[in-house]
Amino acid sequence: MIEQLRKDFPLLHTQVDEQTLCYFDSAATTQKPQSVIDAVNKFYQQENANVHRGAHTLSAAATTQYEAVRTKLADFLNVAAKEVVWTKGATDSLNLIAYGLSDKLNKEDIILISPLEHHANIVPWQQAAHRTGARIETLPISPQGILDLEASKQLIKTLQPKILSVCHASNALGNIHDVASLIDIASRCGTITVVDGAQSFLHLRPDLTALGCDFFVFSAHKALGPTGVGGLFGRYELLNDMPVYQTGGEMIERVSFSGTTFRDAPGKFEPGTPNISGVIGFGAALDYLNAIDDSALAHYEQCLYRYLVDALSDIGGVKIWGDIKQNIGVVSFTYKDEHHFDIATFLNTYGVAVRSGHHCTQPLMEHLSLSGTVRVSLAFYNSYQDIDTFIDALKDTIDMLEE
Amino acid sequence: MIEQLRKDFPLLHTQVDEQTLCYFDSAATTQKPQSVIDAVNKFYQQENANVHRGAHTLSAAATTQYEAVRTKLADFLNVAAKEVVWTKGATDSLNLIAYGLSDKLNKEDIILISPLEHHANIVPWQQAAHRTGARIETLPISPQGILDLEASKQLIKTLQPKILSVCHASNALGNIHDVASLIDIASRCGTITVVDGAQSFLHLRPDLTALGCDFFVFSAHKALGPTGVGGLFGRYELLNDMPVYQTGGEMIERVSFSGTTFRDAPGKFEPGTPNISGVIGFGAALDYLNAIDDSALAHYEQCLYRYLVDALSDIGGVKIWGDIKQNIGVVSFTYKDEHHFDIATFLNTYGVAVRSGHHCTQPLMEHLSLSGTVRVSLAFYNSYQDIDTFIDALKDTIDMLEE
Amino acid sequence: MDITQIQNRLNSLSGWQAKYREIMMLGKKLPALPEALKTPDALVQGCESNVWLHLDLDENQERLVLIADSDTRIVKGLLAIILATYNNLLPHEAKEVDAYELFEEMGLIKHLSPSRGNGVKAIIERIKAQVNAFQ
Amino acid sequence: MDITQIQNRLNSLSGWQAKYREIMMLGKKLPALPEALKTPDALVQGCESNVWLHLDLDENQERLVLIADSDTRIVKGLLAIILATYNNLLPHEAKEVDAYELFEEMGLIKHLSPSRGNGVKAIIERIKAQVNAFQ
Ligand SMILES: Cc1ncc(COP(=O)(O)O)c(C=O)c1O
Ligand SMILES: Cc1ncc(COP(=O)(O)O)c(C=O)c1O
């Protein structure tokens, strides 16, 4: 199956610096299947027009396609289409939500996040806290970087936060969080729950109704889709209740110099010309995901991950950080005191593309007393051969460093 | 020349409802040359990676390409690369600026705009006014919808506004504004000047140093580029002085729970993964524009426009709105009391794609006492034949309405 | 023309020019609503152009009477089709009718712009809601 | 090795594996900076990893003396190349040298990630600024 799927991703077959590419940076952005590339291509060649309020055929067709993807996404996430807002990406989504919920915050209130969050799920809340006087608190994690679930539940009960915002899976370490059980407790405290699904969208395909969260954010480019588009889910009542964020065309009901009125959600949050080709390309990505057996795929990803963890664990001096039991397929490691950048640079000369650094999670790195890690992030289109190549390259690199 | 250029735009050669398409909706979004489509395609097939801080070759190459387009754009606009911020589009840019300048506003201050503005250059200022207590005033225009330049200059001197924000060209009527002369007066009053270049970018290729504005905004999709990307220019001192807007990864210097510091502009305004393929596609659009003789093109567009205006003026009952002397090639018209939507719908059955409605300029329509117009917007890829087809279709439509 | 005649006529025409022309002609035959009846509560929300609709029972309090108008000719034509569908029905008969489906069958929904299609839907929803209120 | 020897050696190696290995080896030969000298004002701004640099004149107040360190081996190797370029020059000689161009000639800039390339640029800019201050 995987050999067949790999053929759908043209980039996996390119040569980089005369080496066959082993792409292990899917947590930063995934590669795209040909069908997604074709959909974008076809849009510009045959269907390109601006959406909404156009009387001509191309514009009507583009609008229909664009809105159909909203419905497709809503089905994928098991929510209603009107609860889905298109944005520029997960960062844009989190900014919109943190701004939109600020009205509900005052200086008695607590925003609870985890120390594992991506900067995109920290800084917008810091800004909201700054505006409103609310306080940010963090959930407890182990020295290894694993969320302490029981203590977290306890803390939620004790603090009764106004907002709980956590990632479904950590981009730096790959840890999967049992967000459903946190949300369960939080909801009973009247807490508004936000899930950063940037990393879980592809690997865990969450059912948001089952999760029970109030908000959920993601980026298309991390789930086989184009860059420059993402979205958010918001429980309709809460969503529609938020004040408008960005303003301009499309999102208004009526503009006049004496006063302006806005549309209902999701319209009110979508001013201006959207990323039409991006949404349509993402529609093709959802079709692609819907067409493959996701349990088989998840199983394969887990086998690949085990294989990688086992091989790495056999190398003396390598330390793997985070939770290796519940993981979306991301390995973050260090080798002795060697600098992550040196390791990544040498690996790159073997065609092995990994990421090194703080992965936009500086507070987590500080907690782990690290300047950064080397991160190997898998997707279903990786092969066992890729991992063998990586392990060989890493051994060579270590030999060189130890010379 | 034009026959040759038309070949570069695949969509112009598609059939819509079994009719040859006459695309007259370029003010809403332009069609894309094959080279732009190819650049996006090539990026996803051979170059796709996330930008910034990546040690691997693909990521480094994507970053280099992405930043090279910033420089290319800066050259195109005759400004410095660090004065260019990538955004989602003109609407996003205007929101960023209106938010960023709010700190400078108080309830004594005036924001001066024109009644011809697109909602994107009205509502964000209304929001800023709402936050700060500042007042919005408008420049004088004629009953026909033409800015009164002399009275406008006078008004600037009288009001001494804190901010002046006007469009370089009107999307609803096509009027070109002599923004340079307004800016000249405004600058001497210490006014911060913002130019909405969404419509002028392609047709007028403004030299921002010559214009002398403090800020300038545009959308790539209205200038041969992909959807979901745009930008702004800001005079560096003013730009860097603005507070951060959206927050997240990339735009930070250091994040910690005790406090976060931000990068300098343009970095501080670009959180999260940008629309990488969009920027790279837009780079190809700039290459395309740079490769053609723009004065010949501008001349052709003007001839086309004259031909259209002359033909329309010959039809009894047709009224053309706005300035037909200084115009980027947009004709907004009404026919007697007929509804714009009926006319546009009939034209569409002839393959003629026009826009009808208020064009996101409700205050202007109110001023003109219209519910909307039919808008024919030209680009250099339109032909005389397109216009003949339109005129014939319009005559048939009128016959039908008069039956 | 009753709704079957309208349907047959529209289906017999080839090309959207002819169809829209016919729709417009249907609108022309619909009498204009007196200005006094163009009240805010008669305005149907969710349409791009103005649509006014009144629905009531006849003097015997039996059958549906609909009158409607729009400022665009084509929408007025679409209203004529909707009125031909519902006028003179008994409320329980009207409940069985799905005018939207009828529009879809004629291929009109696919060809209308999505916002126009939503407008048609809004009109039909309003009729349905009022019909339900009668019972 | 002086800078010409380094250049020849790097150019003679084929493949980036060998080149980076060589760069790292150059770094290994550079003595570590004592912790006491890793002061905040010695830190070069604009580098992704930590780079400390001291530049001074020798005891005769004539020729340049540079010492530097980094927490990454490869950057330390790049520093070794920069130091080999500038060390022992007279200030007016140093003004004629463009180490960045040298890196470009060796194809290193093209291969470094852009942020790394900017780091190299920042180091060289700092040296140039200090050299200018000597005159
Ligand atoms: C003059 C003007 N300003 C702003 C905009 C908003 O551009 P966008 O929808 O690409 O954000 C438009 C586009 O319609 C425009 O014509
Ligand atoms: C967990 C997490 N949240 C948020 C983001 C931000 O996503 P984007 O950069 O696409 O806005 C990322 C991407 O790195 C992520 O991994």
PDB file of C-alpha atoms in Angstrom, chain B residues 17 19 337-339 341-343 345-346 348-351 356 371 396 400-403, chain C residues 16-17 19-22 24-25 28 48-50 71-75 111-113 116:
ATOM      1  CA  ASP B  17     -21.538  27.286 -20.848  1.00  0.00           C
ATOM      2  CA  GLN B  19     -19.602  30.141 -25.025  1.00  0.00           C
ATOM      3  CA  ASP B 337     -33.898  51.881 -14.121  1.00  0.00           C
ATOM      4  CA  GLU B 338     -33.076  48.300 -14.951  1.00  0.00           C
ATOM      5  CA  HIS B 339     -31.582  46.249 -12.163  1.00  0.00           C
ATOM      6  CA  PHE B 341     -28.355  41.996 -11.635  1.00  0.00           C
ATOM      7  CA  ASP B 342     -30.727  41.374 -14.549  1.00  0.00           C
ATOM      8  CA  ILE B 343     -28.300  42.908 -17.012  1.00  0.00           C
ATOM      9  CA  THR B 345     -27.317  37.713 -15.708  1.00  0.00           C
ATOM     10  CA  PHE B 346     -28.293  38.163 -19.334  1.00  0.00           C
ATOM     11  CA  ASN B 348     -23.495  36.000 -18.685  1.00  0.00           C
ATOM     12  CA  THR B 349     -25.596  33.891 -21.051  1.00  0.00           C
ATOM     13  CA  TYR B 350     -23.445  35.322 -23.856  1.00  0.00           C
ATOM     14  CA  GLY B 351     -20.232  34.296 -22.091  1.00  0.00           C
ATOM     15  CA  SER B 356     -22.921  43.619 -10.679  1.00  0.00           C
ATOM     16  CA  SER B 371     -28.440  50.030  -5.489  1.00  0.00           C
ATOM     17  CA  ASP B 396     -29.561  42.084 -27.261  1.00  0.00           C
ATOM     18  CA  MET B 400     -35.098  41.847 -24.395  1.00  0.00           C
ATOM     19  CA  LEU B 401     -35.676  44.142 -21.441  1.00  0.00           C
ATOM     20  CA  GLU B 402     -37.562  46.604 -23.616  1.00  0.00           C
ATOM     21  CA  GLU B 403     -39.768  43.926 -25.164  1.00  0.00           C
TER      22      GLU B 403
ATOM     23  CA  TRP C  16     -29.860  29.791 -20.916  1.00  0.00           C
ATOM     24  CA  GLN C  17     -30.598  32.897 -22.954  1.00  0.00           C
ATOM     25  CA  LYS C  19     -34.685  30.184 -20.451  1.00  0.00           C
ATOM     26  CA  TYR C  20     -33.860  33.422 -18.645  1.00  0.00           C
ATOM     27  CA  ARG C  21     -35.889  35.331 -21.193  1.00  0.00           C
ATOM     28  CA  GLU C  22     -38.852  33.100 -20.465  1.00  0.00           C
ATOM     29  CA  MET C  24     -38.314  37.227 -17.118  1.00  0.00           C
ATOM     30  CA  MET C  25     -41.498  37.078 -19.171  1.00  0.00           C
ATOM     31  CA  LYS C  28     -43.645  40.521 -16.330  1.00  0.00           C
ATOM     32  CA  GLU C  48     -29.475  39.522  -2.456  1.00  0.00           C
ATOM     33  CA  SER C  49     -32.122  41.694  -4.081  1.00  0.00           C
ATOM     34  CA  ASN C  50     -35.328  42.851  -2.426  1.00  0.00           C
ATOM     35  CA  ASP C  71     -36.877  44.725  -7.789  1.00  0.00           C
ATOM     36  CA  THR C  72     -35.158  42.452 -10.266  1.00  0.00           C
ATOM     37  CA  ARG C  73     -36.967  40.979 -13.216  1.00  0.00           C
ATOM     38  CA  ILE C  74     -35.347  37.597 -13.042  1.00  0.00           C
ATOM     39  CA  VAL C  75     -36.076  37.104  -9.376  1.00  0.00           C
ATOM     40  CA  HIS C 111     -27.135  27.588 -12.912  1.00  0.00           C
ATOM     41  CA  LEU C 112     -28.063  30.300 -10.447  1.00  0.00           C
ATOM     42  CA  SER C 113     -25.236  31.836  -8.482  1.00  0.00           C
ATOM     43  CA  ARG C 116     -29.219  33.515  -5.705  1.00  0.00           C
TER      44      ARG C 116
END
